[in-house]
PDB file of C-alpha atoms in Angstrom:
ATOM      1  CA  MET A  17      68.024 119.625  85.285  1.00 49.00           C
ATOM      2  CA  THR A  18      67.007 120.687  81.795  1.00 45.00           C
ATOM      3  CA  GLY A  19      64.428 119.287  79.459  1.00 42.00           C
ATOM      4  CA  MET A  20      62.352 120.047  76.409  1.00 37.00           C
ATOM      5  CA  ASN A  21      58.679 120.717  75.921  1.00 41.00           C
ATOM      6  CA  PRO A  22      57.599 118.900  72.732  1.00 41.00           C
ATOM      7  CA  GLY A  23      57.587 121.608  70.103  1.00 40.00           C
ATOM      8  CA  GLY A  24      58.174 124.235  72.756  1.00 41.00           C
ATOM      9  CA  PRO A  25      61.014 126.196  74.349  1.00 46.00           C
ATOM     10  CA  ARG A  26      63.718 124.715  76.511  1.00 55.00           C
ATOM     11  CA  ILE A  27      62.749 124.518  80.202  1.00 60.00           C
ATOM     12  CA  ARG A  28      64.772 123.987  83.356  1.00 88.00           C
ATOM     13  CA  LEU A  29      63.683 121.242  85.696  1.00 90.00           C
ATOM     14  CA  VAL A  30      64.971 120.360  89.142  1.00 91.00           C
ATOM     15  CA  ASP A  31      64.521 116.763  90.231  1.00 91.00           C
ATOM     16  CA  GLY A  32      62.467 116.139  87.102  1.00 91.00           C
ATOM     17  CA  ARG A  33      59.530 117.895  88.748  1.00 94.00           C
ATOM     18  CA  PHE A  34      60.122 121.553  89.577  1.00 95.00           C
ATOM     19  CA  GLU A  35      60.136 123.913  86.608  1.00 95.00           C
ATOM     20  CA  LEU A  36      62.128 127.111  87.244  1.00 94.00           C
ATOM     21  CA  LEU A  37      60.089 130.111  86.060  1.00 94.00           C
ATOM     22  CA  ASP A  38      61.897 133.273  87.131  1.00 91.00           C
ATOM     23  CA  ARG A  39      64.422 134.447  89.672  1.00 89.00           C
ATOM     24  CA  LEU A  40      62.993 136.057  92.812  1.00 84.00           C
ATOM     25  CA  GLY A  41      66.233 137.095  94.463  1.00 73.00           C
ATOM     26  CA  GLY A  42      69.349 135.815  96.096  1.00 66.00           C
ATOM     27  CA  GLY A  43      71.763 136.302  98.920  1.00 59.00           C
ATOM     28  CA  GLY A  44      74.849 134.856 100.522  1.00 54.00           C
ATOM     29  CA  MET A  45      73.483 131.322 100.496  1.00 60.00           C
ATOM     30  CA  GLY A  46      72.140 131.006  96.954  1.00 69.00           C
ATOM     31  CA  LEU A  47      69.416 132.006  94.501  1.00 80.00           C
ATOM     32  CA  VAL A  48      65.664 131.791  95.015  1.00 86.00           C
ATOM     33  CA  TRP A  49      63.362 131.024  92.098  1.00 90.00           C
ATOM     34  CA  ARG A  50      59.646 131.030  91.490  1.00 92.00           C
ATOM     35  CA  ALA A  51      58.915 127.552  90.213  1.00 95.00           C
ATOM     36  CA  ARG A  52      56.042 125.273  89.280  1.00 96.00           C
ATOM     37  CA  ASP A  53      55.608 121.906  90.915  1.00 96.00           C
ATOM     38  CA  THR A  54      54.533 119.937  87.862  1.00 95.00           C
ATOM     39  CA  ALA A  55      53.340 116.985  89.970  1.00 95.00           C
ATOM     40  CA  LEU A  56      50.894 119.032  92.038  1.00 95.00           C
ATOM     41  CA  ASP A  57      50.407 121.905  89.560  1.00 95.00           C
ATOM     42  CA  ARG A  58      51.168 124.674  92.044  1.00 95.00           C
ATOM     43  CA  GLU A  59      53.730 127.420  92.305  1.00 96.00           C
ATOM     44  CA  VAL A  60      56.462 127.193  94.913  1.00 96.00           C
ATOM     45  CA  ALA A  61      59.718 128.925  95.813  1.00 92.00           C
ATOM     46  CA  LEU A  62      62.900 126.969  95.096  1.00 91.00           C
ATOM     47  CA  LYS A  63      66.281 127.710  96.607  1.00 86.00           C
ATOM     48  CA  GLU A  64      69.621 126.101  95.842  1.00 83.00           C
ATOM     49  CA  VAL A  65      71.652 126.395  99.036  1.00 79.00           C
ATOM     50  CA  ARG A  66      75.243 127.237  98.121  1.00 75.00           C
ATOM     51  CA  PRO A  67      78.169 128.170 100.386  1.00 69.00           C
ATOM     52  CA  PRO A  68      78.488 131.935 100.942  1.00 63.00           C
ATOM     53  CA  ASP A  69      82.144 131.856  99.915  1.00 63.00           C
ATOM     54  CA  ALA A  70      83.020 129.873  96.773  1.00 64.00           C
ATOM     55  CA  ALA A  71      86.744 130.086  97.478  1.00 64.00           C
ATOM     56  CA  MET A  72      86.191 128.647 100.942  1.00 60.00           C
ATOM     57  CA  ALA A  73      84.137 125.802  99.455  1.00 64.00           C
ATOM     58  CA  GLU A  74      86.927 124.871  97.046  1.00 70.00           C
ATOM     59  CA  ALA A  75      89.635 125.109  99.690  1.00 73.00           C
ATOM     60  CA  ASP A  76      87.684 123.182 102.322  1.00 72.00           C
ATOM     61  CA  PRO A  77      85.605 120.374 100.788  1.00 75.00           C
ATOM     62  CA  ASP A  78      85.175 118.727 104.196  1.00 76.00           C
ATOM     63  CA  GLY A  79      83.743 121.954 105.577  1.00 71.00           C
ATOM     64  CA  THR A  80      81.435 122.236 102.586  1.00 71.00           C
ATOM     65  CA  ARG A  81      80.202 118.708 103.172  1.00 74.00           C
ATOM     66  CA  LEU A  82      79.538 119.515 106.823  1.00 74.00           C
ATOM     67  CA  MET A  83      77.600 122.600 105.754  1.00 71.00           C
ATOM     68  CA  ARG A  84      75.488 120.471 103.429  1.00 73.00           C
ATOM     69  CA  ASP A  85      74.707 118.088 106.292  1.00 76.00           C
ATOM     70  CA  ARG A  86      73.708 120.988 108.522  1.00 71.00           C
ATOM     71  CA  VAL A  87      71.518 122.487 105.809  1.00 72.00           C
ATOM     72  CA  LEU A  88      69.604 119.244 105.510  1.00 78.00           C
ATOM     73  CA  ARG A  89      69.369 118.672 109.260  1.00 75.00           C
ATOM     74  CA  GLU A  90      68.145 122.184 109.999  1.00 70.00           C
ATOM     75  CA  ALA A  91      65.785 122.246 107.024  1.00 77.00           C
ATOM     76  CA  LYS A  92      64.192 119.108 108.419  1.00 79.00           C
ATOM     77  CA  ALA A  93      63.957 120.747 111.851  1.00 75.00           C
ATOM     78  CA  LEU A  94      62.274 123.801 110.318  1.00 77.00           C
ATOM     79  CA  ALA A  95      59.909 121.617 108.291  1.00 80.00           C
ATOM     80  CA  ARG A  96      58.670 120.128 111.555  1.00 79.00           C
ATOM     81  CA  LEU A  97      57.951 123.510 113.154  1.00 79.00           C
ATOM     82  CA  GLN A  98      54.579 124.139 111.475  1.00 82.00           C
ATOM     83  CA  HIS A  99      54.669 127.735 112.751  1.00 91.00           C
ATOM     84  CA  PRO A 100      52.520 130.385 111.027  1.00 92.00           C
ATOM     85  CA  ASN A 101      55.419 132.846 110.906  1.00 94.00           C
ATOM     86  CA  VAL A 102      58.040 130.422 109.557  1.00 91.00           C
ATOM     87  CA  VAL A 103      58.177 129.786 105.830  1.00 87.00           C
ATOM     88  CA  ILE A 104      56.788 126.339 105.019  1.00 88.00           C
ATOM     89  CA  ILE A 105      59.289 123.840 103.613  1.00 88.00           C
ATOM     90  CA  HIS A 106      57.506 121.339 101.383  1.00 90.00           C
ATOM     91  CA  HIS A 107      60.355 119.205 100.102  1.00 89.00           C
ATOM     92  CA  ILE A 108      64.127 118.805 100.008  1.00 89.00           C
ATOM     93  CA  VAL A 109      65.940 117.797  96.823  1.00 89.00           C
ATOM     94  CA  ASP A 110      69.230 116.093  97.650  1.00 85.00           C
ATOM     95  CA  SER A 111      70.548 113.792  94.949  1.00 82.00           C
ATOM     96  CA  PRO A 112      73.928 113.073  93.312  1.00 81.00           C
ATOM     97  CA  GLU A 113      72.986 114.992  90.160  1.00 80.00           C
ATOM     98  CA  HIS A 114      72.811 118.258  92.116  1.00 78.00           C
ATOM     99  CA  ALA A 115      75.934 119.824  93.599  1.00 75.00           C
ATOM    100  CA  TYR A 116      73.954 121.421  96.425  1.00 80.00           C
ATOM    101  CA  PRO A 117      70.612 120.785  98.098  1.00 84.00           C
ATOM    102  CA  TRP A 118      67.462 122.517  96.883  1.00 89.00           C
ATOM    103  CA  LEU A 119      64.763 123.592  99.331  1.00 88.00           C
ATOM    104  CA  VAL A 120      61.190 123.646  98.021  1.00 93.00           C
ATOM    105  CA  MET A 121      59.205 126.199 100.006  1.00 90.00           C
ATOM    106  CA  GLU A 122      55.875 127.981  99.996  1.00 90.00           C
ATOM    107  CA  LEU A 123      55.691 130.935  97.642  1.00 92.00           C
ATOM    108  CA  VAL A 124      54.797 134.024  99.708  1.00 90.00           C
ATOM    109  CA  ARG A 125      53.191 136.523  97.350  1.00 87.00           C
ATOM    110  CA  GLY A 126      52.935 139.690  99.409  1.00 83.00           C
ATOM    111  CA  GLY A 127      56.492 140.981  98.912  1.00 87.00           C
ATOM    112  CA  SER A 128      59.103 141.579 101.584  1.00 91.00           C
ATOM    113  CA  LEU A 129      59.233 143.966 104.501  1.00 95.00           C
ATOM    114  CA  ALA A 130      62.071 145.689 102.637  1.00 94.00           C
ATOM    115  CA  ASP A 131      59.665 146.340  99.742  1.00 92.00           C
ATOM    116  CA  ARG A 132      57.138 147.774 102.179  1.00 94.00           C
ATOM    117  CA  LEU A 133      59.716 150.031 103.845  1.00 96.00           C
ATOM    118  CA  ASN A 134      60.666 151.451 100.463  1.00 95.00           C
ATOM    119  CA  ARG A 135      57.267 153.169 100.619  1.00 95.00           C
ATOM    120  CA  GLY A 136      57.980 154.666 104.032  1.00 96.00           C
ATOM    121  CA  PRO A 137      58.276 153.748 107.736  1.00 96.00           C
ATOM    122  CA  LEU A 138      55.725 151.573 109.508  1.00 96.00           C
ATOM    123  CA  PRO A 139      53.323 152.959 112.103  1.00 95.00           C
ATOM    124  CA  VAL A 140      54.443 151.851 115.558  1.00 95.00           C
ATOM    125  CA  PRO A 141      51.545 149.422 116.232  1.00 95.00           C
ATOM    126  CA  GLU A 142      52.086 147.734 112.858  1.00 95.00           C
ATOM    127  CA  ALA A 143      55.831 147.451 113.454  1.00 97.00           C
ATOM    128  CA  ALA A 144      55.183 145.932 116.873  1.00 97.00           C
ATOM    129  CA  ARG A 145      52.795 143.371 115.377  1.00 96.00           C
ATOM    130  CA  VAL A 146      55.326 142.452 112.688  1.00 97.00           C
ATOM    131  CA  GLY A 147      57.964 142.189 115.396  1.00 98.00           C
ATOM    132  CA  ARG A 148      55.842 139.837 117.478  1.00 98.00           C
ATOM    133  CA  GLY A 149      55.288 137.584 114.474  1.00 97.00           C
ATOM    134  CA  VAL A 150      58.986 137.399 113.634  1.00 98.00           C
ATOM    135  CA  LEU A 151      59.817 136.907 117.309  1.00 98.00           C
ATOM    136  CA  GLY A 152      57.382 133.991 117.431  1.00 97.00           C
ATOM    137  CA  ALA A 153      59.182 132.440 114.471  1.00 96.00           C
ATOM    138  CA  LEU A 154      62.564 132.925 116.149  1.00 96.00           C
ATOM    139  CA  ARG A 155      61.367 131.426 119.433  1.00 95.00           C
ATOM    140  CA  ALA A 156      60.089 128.342 117.630  1.00 92.00           C
ATOM    141  CA  ALA A 157      63.338 128.015 115.687  1.00 89.00           C
ATOM    142  CA  HIS A 158      65.478 128.492 118.797  1.00 91.00           C
ATOM    143  CA  GLU A 159      63.513 125.781 120.604  1.00 89.00           C
ATOM    144  CA  ALA A 160      64.336 123.489 117.672  1.00 84.00           C
ATOM    145  CA  GLY A 161      68.026 124.339 117.998  1.00 82.00           C
ATOM    146  CA  VAL A 162      68.168 126.606 114.947  1.00 83.00           C
ATOM    147  CA  GLN A 163      69.408 130.201 114.938  1.00 86.00           C
ATOM    148  CA  HIS A 164      68.620 132.411 111.983  1.00 87.00           C
ATOM    149  CA  ARG A 165      71.702 134.693 111.905  1.00 87.00           C
ATOM    150  CA  ASP A 166      70.403 137.033 109.196  1.00 88.00           C
ATOM    151  CA  VAL A 167      67.192 138.692 110.404  1.00 94.00           C
ATOM    152  CA  LYS A 168      66.619 141.751 108.206  1.00 94.00           C
ATOM    153  CA  PRO A 169      63.776 143.352 106.208  1.00 95.00           C
ATOM    154  CA  GLY A 170      64.628 141.420 103.048  1.00 90.00           C
ATOM    155  CA  ASN A 171      64.214 138.099 104.862  1.00 90.00           C
ATOM    156  CA  VAL A 172      60.761 138.897 106.242  1.00 95.00           C
ATOM    157  CA  LEU A 173      58.021 138.252 103.705  1.00 93.00           C
ATOM    158  CA  LEU A 174      54.468 139.535 104.101  1.00 93.00           C
ATOM    159  CA  ARG A 175      51.498 137.406 103.172  1.00 91.00           C
ATOM    160  CA  PRO A 176      48.625 139.291 101.493  1.00 89.00           C
ATOM    161  CA  ASP A 177      46.899 139.584 104.903  1.00 89.00           C
ATOM    162  CA  GLY A 178      50.010 141.208 106.371  1.00 89.00           C
ATOM    163  CA  THR A 179      51.228 138.186 108.347  1.00 93.00           C
ATOM    164  CA  PRO A 180      55.041 138.266 108.507  1.00 96.00           C
ATOM    165  CA  VAL A 181      56.921 135.132 107.457  1.00 94.00           C
ATOM    166  CA  LEU A 182      60.565 134.660 108.353  1.00 93.00           C
ATOM    167  CA  THR A 183      62.500 133.030 105.533  1.00 86.00           C
ATOM    168  CA  ASP A 184      66.043 132.341 104.348  1.00 80.00           C
ATOM    169  CA  PHE A 185      67.292 130.235 107.219  1.00 73.00           C
ATOM    170  CA  GLY A 186      70.176 129.112 104.982  1.00 57.00           C
ATOM    171  CA  ILE A 187      72.816 131.070 106.874  1.00 57.00           C
ATOM    172  CA  ALA A 188      71.689 129.294 110.029  1.00 53.00           C
ATOM    173  CA  ALA A 189      73.298 126.169 108.596  1.00 46.00           C
ATOM    174  CA  VAL A 190      76.762 127.640 109.078  1.00 43.00           C
ATOM    175  CA  HIS A 191      76.665 126.752 112.774  1.00 42.00           C
ATOM    176  CA  GLY A 192      79.904 127.287 114.602  1.00 46.00           C
ATOM    177  CA  ALA A 193      81.313 129.649 111.982  1.00 47.00           C
ATOM    178  CA  THR A 194      82.147 133.235 112.774  1.00 49.00           C
ATOM    179  CA  ALA A 195      80.559 136.236 111.078  1.00 50.00           C
ATOM    180  CA  LEU A 196      83.569 136.308 108.739  1.00 48.00           C
ATOM    181  CA  THR A 197      84.651 133.395 106.550  1.00 49.00           C
ATOM    182  CA  ALA A 198      88.252 132.370 106.013  1.00 46.00           C
ATOM    183  CA  THR A 199      88.537 134.719 103.044  1.00 44.00           C
ATOM    184  CA  GLY A 200      86.910 137.637 104.837  1.00 47.00           C
ATOM    185  CA  ALA A 201      83.404 137.322 103.353  1.00 51.00           C
ATOM    186  CA  LEU A 202      80.632 138.294 105.734  1.00 54.00           C
ATOM    187  CA  ILE A 203      78.026 135.771 106.847  1.00 57.00           C
ATOM    188  CA  GLY A 204      75.016 137.972 107.396  1.00 64.00           C
ATOM    189  CA  SER A 205      74.277 141.607 106.630  1.00 83.00           C
ATOM    190  CA  PRO A 206      76.721 144.031 108.299  1.00 88.00           C
ATOM    191  CA  GLU A 207      74.148 146.444 109.703  1.00 92.00           C
ATOM    192  CA  TYR A 208      72.087 143.634 111.253  1.00 95.00           C
ATOM    193  CA  ILE A 209      74.889 141.541 112.784  1.00 94.00           C
ATOM    194  CA  ALA A 210      74.850 141.669 116.586  1.00 95.00           C
ATOM    195  CA  PRO A 211      78.017 143.095 118.212  1.00 96.00           C
ATOM    196  CA  GLU A 212      79.019 139.820 119.858  1.00 95.00           C
ATOM    197  CA  ARG A 213      78.882 137.981 116.522  1.00 92.00           C
ATOM    198  CA  ILE A 214      81.272 140.537 115.041  1.00 91.00           C
ATOM    199  CA  ARG A 215      83.604 139.708 117.922  1.00 91.00           C
ATOM    200  CA  GLY A 216      83.380 136.012 117.008  1.00 88.00           C
ATOM    201  CA  VAL A 217      80.981 134.903 119.759  1.00 89.00           C
ATOM    202  CA  GLU A 218      78.379 132.573 118.249  1.00 85.00           C
ATOM    203  CA  GLY A 219      75.610 130.367 119.555  1.00 86.00           C
ATOM    204  CA  ASN A 220      73.621 132.927 121.575  1.00 92.00           C
ATOM    205  CA  PRO A 221      69.936 133.154 120.567  1.00 93.00           C
ATOM    206  CA  SER A 222      69.968 136.740 121.865  1.00 97.00           C
ATOM    207  CA  SER A 223      71.961 137.680 118.764  1.00 96.00           C
ATOM    208  CA  ASP A 224      68.832 137.066 116.674  1.00 96.00           C
ATOM    209  CA  LEU A 225      66.822 139.273 119.042  1.00 98.00           C
ATOM    210  CA  TRP A 226      69.331 142.105 118.550  1.00 98.00           C
ATOM    211  CA  SER A 227      68.959 141.768 114.773  1.00 97.00           C
ATOM    212  CA  LEU A 228      65.157 141.838 115.124  1.00 98.00           C
ATOM    213  CA  GLY A 229      65.400 144.944 117.290  1.00 98.00           C
ATOM    214  CA  MET A 230      67.551 146.709 114.705  1.00 98.00           C
ATOM    215  CA  MET A 231      65.118 145.724 111.965  1.00 98.00           C
ATOM    216  CA  LEU A 232      62.241 147.250 113.940  1.00 98.00           C
ATOM    217  CA  TYR A 233      64.294 150.388 114.652  1.00 98.00           C
ATOM    218  CA  VAL A 234      64.769 150.831 110.905  1.00 98.00           C
ATOM    219  CA  ALA A 235      61.100 150.040 110.271  1.00 97.00           C
ATOM    220  CA  VAL A 236      59.778 152.860 112.469  1.00 97.00           C
ATOM    221  CA  GLU A 237      62.591 155.401 112.181  1.00 96.00           C
ATOM    222  CA  GLY A 238      63.025 155.083 108.426  1.00 96.00           C
ATOM    223  CA  THR A 239      66.806 155.020 108.650  1.00 94.00           C
ATOM    224  CA  HIS A 240      69.567 152.821 110.062  1.00 96.00           C
ATOM    225  CA  PRO A 241      71.318 154.553 112.979  1.00 95.00           C
ATOM    226  CA  LEU A 242      74.694 152.845 112.534  1.00 95.00           C
ATOM    227  CA  ARG A 243      74.992 152.335 108.788  1.00 95.00           C
ATOM    228  CA  ARG A 244      78.159 153.927 107.433  1.00 95.00           C
ATOM    229  CA  GLY A 245      79.779 154.255 104.020  1.00 93.00           C
ATOM    230  CA  THR A 246      81.472 150.845 103.993  1.00 93.00           C
ATOM    231  CA  SER A 247      80.793 147.453 105.529  1.00 90.00           C
ATOM    232  CA  LEU A 248      83.855 147.730 107.763  1.00 93.00           C
ATOM    233  CA  ALA A 249      82.834 151.162 108.990  1.00 95.00           C
ATOM    234  CA  THR A 250      79.335 149.853 109.717  1.00 94.00           C
ATOM    235  CA  LEU A 251      80.738 146.913 111.679  1.00 94.00           C
ATOM    236  CA  ALA A 252      82.934 149.293 113.677  1.00 95.00           C
ATOM    237  CA  ALA A 253      79.937 151.508 114.444  1.00 96.00           C
ATOM    238  CA  VAL A 254      77.860 148.530 115.603  1.00 95.00           C
ATOM    239  CA  LEU A 255      80.717 147.483 117.876  1.00 95.00           C
ATOM    240  CA  ASP A 256      81.725 150.791 119.390  1.00 94.00           C
ATOM    241  CA  GLU A 257      79.324 153.652 118.756  1.00 96.00           C
ATOM    242  CA  PRO A 258      76.379 154.380 121.044  1.00 95.00           C
ATOM    243  CA  LEU A 259      72.906 153.807 119.651  1.00 95.00           C
ATOM    244  CA  PRO A 260      71.135 157.106 118.929  1.00 95.00           C
ATOM    245  CA  PRO A 261      67.840 157.121 120.838  1.00 94.00           C
ATOM    246  CA  PRO A 262      64.886 156.541 118.497  1.00 94.00           C
ATOM    247  CA  VAL A 263      62.749 159.636 117.919  1.00 94.00           C
ATOM    248  CA  ARG A 264      59.722 158.195 116.097  1.00 94.00           C
ATOM    249  CA  ALA A 265      59.376 154.910 117.965  1.00 95.00           C
ATOM    250  CA  GLY A 266      56.998 156.154 120.659  1.00 93.00           C
ATOM    251  CA  ALA A 267      55.807 153.259 122.802  1.00 94.00           C
ATOM    252  CA  LEU A 268      58.218 150.949 121.008  1.00 96.00           C
ATOM    253  CA  GLY A 269      61.240 153.006 122.080  1.00 96.00           C
ATOM    254  CA  PRO A 270      61.924 151.296 125.431  1.00 95.00           C
ATOM    255  CA  ALA A 271      61.771 147.833 123.843  1.00 96.00           C
ATOM    256  CA  LEU A 272      64.223 148.851 121.117  1.00 97.00           C
ATOM    257  CA  SER A 273      66.657 150.458 123.535  1.00 96.00           C
ATOM    258  CA  ALA A 274      66.572 147.377 125.772  1.00 97.00           C
ATOM    259  CA  VAL A 275      67.049 144.706 123.104  1.00 98.00           C
ATOM    260  CA  LEU A 276      69.739 146.704 121.288  1.00 97.00           C
ATOM    261  CA  ALA A 277      72.069 146.670 124.289  1.00 97.00           C
ATOM    262  CA  LYS A 278      75.580 145.775 123.156  1.00 96.00           C
ATOM    263  CA  ASP A 279      75.966 143.336 126.062  1.00 96.00           C
ATOM    264  CA  PRO A 280      73.801 140.253 125.416  1.00 97.00           C
ATOM    265  CA  ALA A 281      73.369 139.731 129.159  1.00 97.00           C
ATOM    266  CA  ALA A 282      71.678 143.126 129.440  1.00 97.00           C
ATOM    267  CA  ARG A 283      68.994 142.365 126.839  1.00 97.00           C
ATOM    268  CA  PRO A 284      65.516 141.109 127.702  1.00 97.00           C
ATOM    269  CA  ASP A 285      64.866 137.479 126.939  1.00 97.00           C
ATOM    270  CA  ALA A 286      62.385 136.523 124.224  1.00 97.00           C
ATOM    271  CA  GLU A 287      59.409 136.317 126.601  1.00 97.00           C
ATOM    272  CA  ALA A 288      60.066 139.745 128.105  1.00 97.00           C
ATOM    273  CA  PHE A 289      60.689 141.250 124.655  1.00 98.00           C
ATOM    274  CA  ASP A 290      57.362 139.827 123.458  1.00 97.00           C
ATOM    275  CA  ARG A 291      55.544 141.476 126.386  1.00 97.00           C
ATOM    276  CA  MET A 292      57.143 144.802 125.493  1.00 97.00           C
ATOM    277  CA  LEU A 293      56.138 144.449 121.836  1.00 97.00           C
ATOM    278  CA  ALA A 294      52.584 143.487 122.841  1.00 96.00           C
ATOM    279  CA  ALA A 295      52.311 146.626 124.968  1.00 95.00           C
ATOM    280  CA  ALA A 296      53.597 148.788 122.094  1.00 95.00           C
ATOM    281  CA  ALA A 297      51.115 147.192 119.678  1.00 92.00           C
ATOM    282  CA  GLN A 298      48.245 148.189 121.967  1.00 90.00           C
ATOM    283  CA  ALA A 299      49.526 151.645 122.937  1.00 78.00           C
ATOM    284  CA  THR A 300      47.382 154.689 122.126  1.00 59.00           C
ATOM    285  CA  PRO A 301      49.474 157.489 120.557  1.00 58.00           C
ATOM    286  CA  ALA A 302      49.803 160.681 122.531  1.00 48.00           C
ATOM    287  CA  TYR A 303      48.712 163.828 120.721  1.00 38.00           C
ATOM    288  CA  GLY A 304      51.331 164.838 118.176  1.00 40.00           C
ATOM    289  CA  PHE A 305      53.537 161.821 118.749  1.00 43.00           C
ATOM    290  CA  PRO A 306      53.709 158.339 117.257  1.00 50.00           C
ATOM    291  CA  ALA A 307      52.459 155.403 119.264  1.00 48.00           C
TER     292      ALA A 307
END
């Protein structure tokens, strides 16, 4: 993984081809790097997919091996999607010299939705358009048998033209696991985990729609309605506390209230949710109120 430039500084190479340049970020499933593909002379994003719980990996090597297999299977499924709102996977590095697989992906240069929200809430039509893009990505993934399980502002990247790109499908590889690992580590972000997943019910694509709805609520309201001082308190609030009605969401309000129902059976399906988002994107704001 390492090499030397003749007469130059030490560099880090993956698969003898991808030069790691600088760290872009990381989460429960590993680190993401900006890298240079030396064969094609272009920049890419590189992610080493590691288990979210190192202790679990050591205690359960068979489970870790299964996770690796799922990572590769689902990465291949995503690579076949060719959807404009799903991050493009160029290549998979899986060789004996690497403990975990590396995913070679497109480098999205526009920053994340989380970065954008640090500057303030989104206007309702813009939030609805972002929501439709992410929903399109989720629908394509669900049709391919892949659930995301960690939809949140940090996992939505924005291309320079504003197109949202859903990334970090790594947690999706932990199919059949609960939201908590054997050692109590969370799989997913507490404030964006759907109530049924906290209760241990997995496999419902509607859980991703709930997470998208909460992301859009935060995007237009500028605050998370159920975030509390600790992860456990946040999980308890998501499970048991009523959702405060949005006050800035305007035409998006009914869609958010519907998709954020605690009972998955009460939520609109993806097609109905998309129609609601489309209507909100086109809505004309009433005087003195957001669209």
